[in-house]
Amino acid sequence: MTASLKAIDGSAELSTLMTDLGRSARVAARVLALAPPEQKNRALEAMERAIRADDDKILAANAEDVADATASGANSAFLDRLTLTPARVEAMAEGIAVVRGIPDPVGTVTESWQRPNGMTIERVRVPLGVVAVIYESRPNVTADAGVLCLKSGNAVILRGGSESFRSGRAIHDCLVQGLREAGLPEAAITLVPTRDRAAVGLLLSGLDGNVDVIVPRGGKSLVARVESEARVPVFAHLEGVNHVYVDRSADLDMAKSIVLNAKMRRTGVCGAAETLLVDRAAAATHLAPLITMLIESGCEVRGDDAVQRVDARVAPAAEQDWDTEYLDAVIAAKLVDGVDAAIAHIHQHGSHHTDAIVAEDAQAAAKFLAEVDSAIVLHNASTQFADGGEFGFGAEIGIATGKFHARGPVGAEQLTTFKYRVHGTGQTRP
Amino acid sequence: MTASLKAIDGSAELSTLMTDLGRSARVAARVLALAPPEQKNRALEAMERAIRADDDKILAANAEDVADATASGANSAFLDRLTLTPARVEAMAEGIAVVRGIPDPVGTVTESWQRPNGMTIERVRVPLGVVAVIYESRPNVTADAGVLCLKSGNAVILRGGSESFRSGRAIHDCLVQGLREAGLPEAAITLVPTRDRAAVGLLLSGLDGNVDVIVPRGGKSLVARVESEARVPVFAHLEGVNHVYVDRSADLDMAKSIVLNAKMRRTGVCGAAETLLVDRAAAATHLAPLITMLIESGCEVRGDDAVQRVDARVAPAAEQDWDTEYLDAVIAAKLVDGVDAAIAHIHQHGSHHTDAIVAEDAQAAAKFLAEVDSAIVLHNASTQFADGGEFGFGAEIGIATGKFHARGPVGAEQLTTFKYRVHGTGQTRP
């Protein structure tokens, strides 16, 4: 596949190339589905080694990408995501070691029962097939997504942002070397070998049934496009409009530490809190300390009337603030009439991602955890735990807010499906 | 909802009606998701009682449907599916009792673990939300699908074939009575109150996000339309081109009994075998007895050259026979070169539904079960066990051949998803 790195001119040629990639990935997926855990781990070990050995090539390729992006006027946040350093390359290698260490989900029998007629039925985990990952110019996703799909027995087609094209190719070379050393098909981890943006549309079409699921990794506009155009299932979250509700029963110190962490630890991650809801019954005791703390930590607060009265620096919240994922040091804040009103607000404005309650009252907490319809609901813990690593999954390919198949952090296990194996001794149905 | 049974004239009016149904179902779904098992079971018990008490009304409504269908020239298979008898009504009531007896999946904690920082993470089953079931004129589906969705905490919108409109309405009245007696919202089980076929298209659009999943129940053309037009996930199987492979190591008596049962027990069900593959190494011993048995049991056999040589009554198989779901007393049969060739044939022609191997050789069986990529794979048992009841699920809403979320018989458990509940003591993320 890496041989076809020539310029792609016509759309017919691109279409043929992508169709071939899909077909080869499907063939590789069948081999991968049956590969023993040791063989996959051998490949992962070789990939880790190759990334460390070739870090100079990876960094040189990345330097070219960064130079081009700088010349074309990319902003600093973009350049930061694009730039690799020796430490970031080492972190990529360490990430592969972590994935090698997690349990192999494929072949696990999750349930097994016997029928009155003597048949035994087993439910066993099997890979999904071919995963397509479409991401922006973050070179590390090439390695992260590639190895997680391998671990879960899936072939993967990777399509990174065109500005990271050379970096992705250098990293992909190391992954292919690992596949080769372990005797696995090289098409198991395929990098789309062209910058042509039309390749994304072809991936979204599902490549004649040879893509089983698409995982977009990037900003809201990328995810929205994938969700609206994809002809196959998508594991994604469009946004994380996450809430922290501080109940009347909350311990104030705990509330302060959780709110500060949920909002300010990293403001650009999808698990960051975007809205603070404070129980009206705790307004006198909890509201001012929380708002003052946020402002003093450098957070802009947009509040309802009650919140504005706390501090002159609070801006008035407009209606759309309750629906906004700031991904920045900004929070919307308001008083609500207890846990029921908090649940109603989240139901109206939330994005089914991650929401937390701070409360000492076990009944209020239980109600919140039961009724808030989000992938992750937390009691007395920060929303920033919304992460596969923090859940103990070792790695994640993303976070899903849909209700089907995968929900929350999507790790190796959620990249599998199952089948039923039935063991009989000649049973026929009456 | 049952009040709006007036004629629907304009498409704008229909669109408004359907949007309202979706919105009401969503509200009901939230109530249902939190309803305790006992309350749902109380409703099921009342429904069972109402169906027995109102069997005369149900039969009278059905007689009108049958009279209309007869007058309009419906064929006998159609009329058989449409017609209710006292025994069929009683079977419906018994089906409700069975669903009442199965375990309630909602709220089950399927996994629970503690993180090093002391947080406990639980994975807990929650309902999907609103299920839409689109089915042909089989009145019993109204009850079967309605109660299974209720048990699994989902609201359901039912849309049956227009020829069964009156029957469906009479059955639905009994279900609503049960909901009412248990204090559950009537919109939890909604029957589309019009024969207008445009309602199906509106359901497929997802009713402004108020339908979470669509389950089509019926022939291939209905399923194909739903799969191609639905804007939301679909649980379905398009067809069951199911295989029985008889290995060289097969016990001949067992092979005969399984092949006969898989093909002839009921030829019209989706778990019926459609293709017989016989190991070439067993041609001399197994082929003739199997083919003769099938012909003598009234099955038409379409075979390759070797099979044709067995009996003059064997017709030659055309290429499309290997891809055909006959749903009739017809089978395609051929010799293959061992288990690898059988797997290759199934991979090329199968529909990922249900496939079986008959073999004494454990290694051949293990290979077949591992490599055949179908929802259900069986060793030494009939393909006709592809059924939620036979799996011990109590009831099924259908069989799915997709790989996402639900696969194989879809019972109450697969009508749920999950969320993560995190219990902390003030943890923040470093």
mmCIF file with all atom_site columns, N, CA, C and O in Angstrom, chain A residues 3 12-13 50 75 114 140 191 195 206 216 230 262 270 274 289-290 292 304 330 334 351 368 372 375 417-418:
data_model
loop_
_atom_site.group_PDB
_atom_site.id
_atom_site.type_symbol
_atom_site.label_atom_id
_atom_site.label_alt_id
_atom_site.label_comp_id
_atom_site.label_asym_id
_atom_site.label_entity_id
_atom_site.label_seq_id
_atom_site.pdbx_PDB_ins_code
_atom_site.Cartn_x
_atom_site.Cartn_y
_atom_site.Cartn_z
_atom_site.occupancy
_atom_site.B_iso_or_equiv
_atom_site.pdbx_formal_charge
_atom_site.auth_seq_id
_atom_site.auth_comp_id
_atom_site.auth_asym_id
_atom_site.auth_atom_id
_atom_site.pdbx_PDB_model_num
ATOM 1   N N  . ALA A 1 3   ? 3.452   1.707   -1.395  1.00 0.00 ? 3   ALA A N  1
ATOM 2   C CA . ALA A 1 3   ? 4.069   1.910   -2.704  1.00 0.00 ? 3   ALA A CA 1
ATOM 3   C C  . ALA A 1 3   ? 3.271   2.913   -3.551  1.00 0.00 ? 3   ALA A C  1
ATOM 4   O O  . ALA A 1 3   ? 3.810   3.561   -4.426  1.00 0.00 ? 3   ALA A O  1
ATOM 5   N N  . ALA A 1 12  ? -11.532 9.615   -10.447 1.00 0.00 ? 12  ALA A N  1
ATOM 6   C CA . ALA A 1 12  ? -11.724 8.189   -10.729 1.00 0.00 ? 12  ALA A CA 1
ATOM 7   C C  . ALA A 1 12  ? -10.556 7.394   -10.160 1.00 0.00 ? 12  ALA A C  1
ATOM 8   O O  . ALA A 1 12  ? -10.733 6.338   -9.557  1.00 0.00 ? 12  ALA A O  1
ATOM 9   N N  . GLU A 1 13  ? -9.361  7.963   -10.317 1.00 0.00 ? 13  GLU A N  1
ATOM 10  C CA . GLU A 1 13  ? -8.178  7.271   -9.808  1.00 0.00 ? 13  GLU A CA 1
ATOM 11  C C  . GLU A 1 13  ? -8.230  7.195   -8.280  1.00 0.00 ? 13  GLU A C  1
ATOM 12  O O  . GLU A 1 13  ? -7.926  6.151   -7.690  1.00 0.00 ? 13  GLU A O  1
ATOM 13  N N  . ALA A 1 50  ? 10.398  0.322   16.948  1.00 0.00 ? 50  ALA A N  1
ATOM 14  C CA . ALA A 1 50  ? 10.633  1.065   15.695  1.00 0.00 ? 50  ALA A CA 1
ATOM 15  C C  . ALA A 1 50  ? 10.443  2.566   15.901  1.00 0.00 ? 50  ALA A C  1
ATOM 16  O O  . ALA A 1 50  ? 11.190  3.380   15.352  1.00 0.00 ? 50  ALA A O  1
ATOM 17  N N  . ASN A 1 75  ? -2.343  29.070  13.213  1.00 0.00 ? 75  ASN A N  1
ATOM 18  C CA . ASN A 1 75  ? -2.260  29.714  14.529  1.00 0.00 ? 75  ASN A CA 1
ATOM 19  C C  . ASN A 1 75  ? -1.509  28.845  15.524  1.00 0.00 ? 75  ASN A C  1
ATOM 20  O O  . ASN A 1 75  ? -1.186  27.670  15.253  1.00 0.00 ? 75  ASN A O  1
ATOM 21  N N  . GLN A 1 114 ? -26.403 -23.293 29.627  1.00 0.00 ? 114 GLN A N  1
ATOM 22  C CA . GLN A 1 114 ? -26.866 -24.535 29.024  1.00 0.00 ? 114 GLN A CA 1
ATOM 23  C C  . GLN A 1 114 ? -28.377 -24.511 28.919  1.00 0.00 ? 114 GLN A C  1
ATOM 24  O O  . GLN A 1 114 ? -29.073 -24.038 29.809  1.00 0.00 ? 114 GLN A O  1
ATOM 25  N N  . ASN A 1 140 ? 0.078   12.084  16.803  1.00 0.00 ? 140 ASN A N  1
ATOM 26  C CA . ASN A 1 140 ? 0.052   10.946  17.729  1.00 0.00 ? 140 ASN A CA 1
ATOM 27  C C  . ASN A 1 140 ? -1.166  10.056  17.546  1.00 0.00 ? 140 ASN A C  1
ATOM 28  O O  . ASN A 1 140 ? -1.131  8.875   17.888  1.00 0.00 ? 140 ASN A O  1
ATOM 29  N N  . LEU A 1 191 ? -2.664  3.703   6.060   1.00 0.00 ? 191 LEU A N  1
ATOM 30  C CA . LEU A 1 191 ? -2.742  5.165   6.078   1.00 0.00 ? 191 LEU A CA 1
ATOM 31  C C  . LEU A 1 191 ? -3.156  5.602   4.677   1.00 0.00 ? 191 LEU A C  1
ATOM 32  O O  . LEU A 1 191 ? -2.558  5.172   3.693   1.00 0.00 ? 191 LEU A O  1
ATOM 33  N N  . ARG A 1 195 ? -3.007  13.383  0.135   1.00 0.00 ? 195 ARG A N  1
ATOM 34  C CA . ARG A 1 195 ? -3.570  14.533  0.862   1.00 0.00 ? 195 ARG A CA 1
ATOM 35  C C  . ARG A 1 195 ? -4.936  14.923  0.314   1.00 0.00 ? 195 ARG A C  1
ATOM 36  O O  . ARG A 1 195 ? -5.605  15.790  0.864   1.00 0.00 ? 195 ARG A O  1
ATOM 37  N N  . GLY A 1 206 ? -18.274 4.464   3.090   1.00 0.00 ? 206 GLY A N  1
ATOM 38  C CA . GLY A 1 206 ? -18.160 3.092   3.572   1.00 0.00 ? 206 GLY A CA 1
ATOM 39  C C  . GLY A 1 206 ? -17.401 2.169   2.637   1.00 0.00 ? 206 GLY A C  1
ATOM 40  O O  . GLY A 1 206 ? -17.277 0.971   2.918   1.00 0.00 ? 206 GLY A O  1
ATOM 41  N N  . PRO A 1 216 ? -14.514 9.736   14.153  1.00 0.00 ? 216 PRO A N  1
ATOM 42  C CA . PRO A 1 216 ? -13.902 11.040  13.901  1.00 0.00 ? 216 PRO A CA 1
ATOM 43  C C  . PRO A 1 216 ? -13.222 11.545  15.163  1.00 0.00 ? 216 PRO A C  1
ATOM 44  O O  . PRO A 1 216 ? -13.758 11.412  16.257  1.00 0.00 ? 216 PRO A O  1
ATOM 45  N N  . ALA A 1 230 ? -21.885 10.201  6.997   1.00 0.00 ? 230 ALA A N  1
ATOM 46  C CA . ALA A 1 230 ? -21.444 8.804   7.021   1.00 0.00 ? 230 ALA A CA 1
ATOM 47  C C  . ALA A 1 230 ? -22.590 7.854   6.700   1.00 0.00 ? 230 ALA A C  1
ATOM 48  O O  . ALA A 1 230 ? -23.707 8.031   7.189   1.00 0.00 ? 230 ALA A O  1
ATOM 49  N N  . ALA A 1 262 ? -12.926 20.526  37.498  1.00 0.00 ? 262 ALA A N  1
ATOM 50  C CA . ALA A 1 262 ? -13.783 20.190  36.348  1.00 0.00 ? 262 ALA A CA 1
ATOM 51  C C  . ALA A 1 262 ? -13.706 21.265  35.276  1.00 0.00 ? 262 ALA A C  1
ATOM 52  O O  . ALA A 1 262 ? -13.716 20.981  34.078  1.00 0.00 ? 262 ALA A O  1
ATOM 53  N N  . CYS A 1 270 ? -12.820 17.419  26.214  1.00 0.00 ? 270 CYS A N  1
ATOM 54  C CA . CYS A 1 270 ? -14.271 17.245  26.101  1.00 0.00 ? 270 CYS A CA 1
ATOM 55  C C  . CYS A 1 270 ? -14.915 16.968  27.456  1.00 0.00 ? 270 CYS A C  1
ATOM 56  O O  . CYS A 1 270 ? -16.119 17.145  27.607  1.00 0.00 ? 270 CYS A O  1
ATOM 57  N N  . GLU A 1 274 ? -18.794 22.934  31.591  1.00 0.00 ? 274 GLU A N  1
ATOM 58  C CA . GLU A 1 274 ? -19.127 24.175  30.890  1.00 0.00 ? 274 GLU A CA 1
ATOM 59  C C  . GLU A 1 274 ? -20.208 24.952  31.628  1.00 0.00 ? 274 GLU A C  1
ATOM 60  O O  . GLU A 1 274 ? -20.394 26.135  31.386  1.00 0.00 ? 274 GLU A O  1
ATOM 61  N N  . PRO A 1 289 ? -18.618 31.820  47.378  1.00 0.00 ? 289 PRO A N  1
ATOM 62  C CA . PRO A 1 289 ? -17.266 31.217  47.371  1.00 0.00 ? 289 PRO A CA 1
ATOM 63  C C  . PRO A 1 289 ? -16.915 30.533  46.039  1.00 0.00 ? 289 PRO A C  1
ATOM 64  O O  . PRO A 1 289 ? -15.783 30.644  45.569  1.00 0.00 ? 289 PRO A O  1
ATOM 65  N N  . LEU A 1 290 ? -17.890 29.873  45.429  1.00 0.00 ? 290 LEU A N  1
ATOM 66  C CA . LEU A 1 290 ? -17.608 29.174  44.163  1.00 0.00 ? 290 LEU A CA 1
ATOM 67  C C  . LEU A 1 290 ? -17.323 30.170  43.036  1.00 0.00 ? 290 LEU A C  1
ATOM 68  O O  . LEU A 1 290 ? -16.362 30.016  42.281  1.00 0.00 ? 290 LEU A O  1
ATOM 69  N N  . THR A 1 292 ? -16.448 33.407  43.263  1.00 0.00 ? 292 THR A N  1
ATOM 70  C CA . THR A 1 292 ? -15.214 34.152  43.532  1.00 0.00 ? 292 THR A CA 1
ATOM 71  C C  . THR A 1 292 ? -13.992 33.301  43.192  1.00 0.00 ? 292 THR A C  1
ATOM 72  O O  . THR A 1 292 ? -13.042 33.770  42.540  1.00 0.00 ? 292 THR A O  1
ATOM 73  N N  . ASP A 1 304 ? -26.714 34.056  35.711  1.00 0.00 ? 304 ASP A N  1
ATOM 74  C CA . ASP A 1 304 ? -28.076 34.589  35.778  1.00 0.00 ? 304 ASP A CA 1
ATOM 75  C C  . ASP A 1 304 ? -28.064 35.754  36.784  1.00 0.00 ? 304 ASP A C  1
ATOM 76  O O  . ASP A 1 304 ? -27.009 36.114  37.326  1.00 0.00 ? 304 ASP A O  1
ATOM 77  N N  . VAL A 1 330 ? -14.107 29.782  30.495  1.00 0.00 ? 330 VAL A N  1
ATOM 78  C CA . VAL A 1 330 ? -15.399 30.466  30.588  1.00 0.00 ? 330 VAL A CA 1
ATOM 79  C C  . VAL A 1 330 ? -16.391 29.465  31.153  1.00 0.00 ? 330 VAL A C  1
ATOM 80  O O  . VAL A 1 330 ? -16.352 28.278  30.798  1.00 0.00 ? 330 VAL A O  1
ATOM 81  N N  . LYS A 1 334 ? -25.694 29.276  37.160  1.00 0.00 ? 334 LYS A N  1
ATOM 82  C CA . LYS A 1 334 ? -27.034 29.719  37.569  1.00 0.00 ? 334 LYS A CA 1
ATOM 83  C C  . LYS A 1 334 ? -27.516 28.965  38.805  1.00 0.00 ? 334 LYS A C  1
ATOM 84  O O  . LYS A 1 334 ? -26.988 27.893  39.150  1.00 0.00 ? 334 LYS A O  1
ATOM 85  N N  . SER A 1 351 ? -25.512 17.437  26.624  1.00 0.00 ? 351 SER A N  1
ATOM 86  C CA . SER A 1 351 ? -25.172 16.740  25.378  1.00 0.00 ? 351 SER A CA 1
ATOM 87  C C  . SER A 1 351 ? -24.941 15.256  25.636  1.00 0.00 ? 351 SER A C  1
ATOM 88  O O  . SER A 1 351 ? -24.285 14.593  24.851  1.00 0.00 ? 351 SER A O  1
ATOM 89  N N  . PHE A 1 368 ? -29.928 11.855  40.914  1.00 0.00 ? 368 PHE A N  1
ATOM 90  C CA . PHE A 1 368 ? -29.169 12.466  39.817  1.00 0.00 ? 368 PHE A CA 1
ATOM 91  C C  . PHE A 1 368 ? -28.547 11.380  38.929  1.00 0.00 ? 368 PHE A C  1
ATOM 92  O O  . PHE A 1 368 ? -28.672 11.412  37.702  1.00 0.00 ? 368 PHE A O  1
ATOM 93  N N  . VAL A 1 372 ? -30.192 11.467  35.126  1.00 0.00 ? 372 VAL A N  1
ATOM 94  C CA . VAL A 1 372 ? -29.443 12.177  34.083  1.00 0.00 ? 372 VAL A CA 1
ATOM 95  C C  . VAL A 1 372 ? -29.008 11.158  33.030  1.00 0.00 ? 372 VAL A C  1
ATOM 96  O O  . VAL A 1 372 ? -28.326 10.188  33.330  1.00 0.00 ? 372 VAL A O  1
ATOM 97  N N  . ALA A 1 375 ? -23.714 9.561   29.149  1.00 0.00 ? 375 ALA A N  1
ATOM 98  C CA . ALA A 1 375 ? -22.842 8.382   29.096  1.00 0.00 ? 375 ALA A CA 1
ATOM 99  C C  . ALA A 1 375 ? -22.147 8.177   30.441  1.00 0.00 ? 375 ALA A C  1
ATOM 100 O O  . ALA A 1 375 ? -21.984 7.056   30.904  1.00 0.00 ? 375 ALA A O  1
ATOM 101 N N  . THR A 1 417 ? -17.542 -6.727  18.883  1.00 0.00 ? 417 THR A N  1
ATOM 102 C CA . THR A 1 417 ? -18.933 -7.119  18.990  1.00 0.00 ? 417 THR A CA 1
ATOM 103 C C  . THR A 1 417 ? -18.926 -8.554  19.533  1.00 0.00 ? 417 THR A C  1
ATOM 104 O O  . THR A 1 417 ? -17.949 -8.938  20.193  1.00 0.00 ? 417 THR A O  1
ATOM 105 N N  . PHE A 1 418 ? -19.942 -9.342  19.265  1.00 0.00 ? 418 PHE A N  1
ATOM 106 C CA . PHE A 1 418 ? -19.942 -10.706 19.786  1.00 0.00 ? 418 PHE A CA 1
ATOM 107 C C  . PHE A 1 418 ? -20.643 -11.605 18.781  1.00 0.00 ? 418 PHE A C  1
ATOM 108 O O  . PHE A 1 418 ? -21.298 -11.139 17.855  1.00 0.00 ? 418 PHE A O  1
#
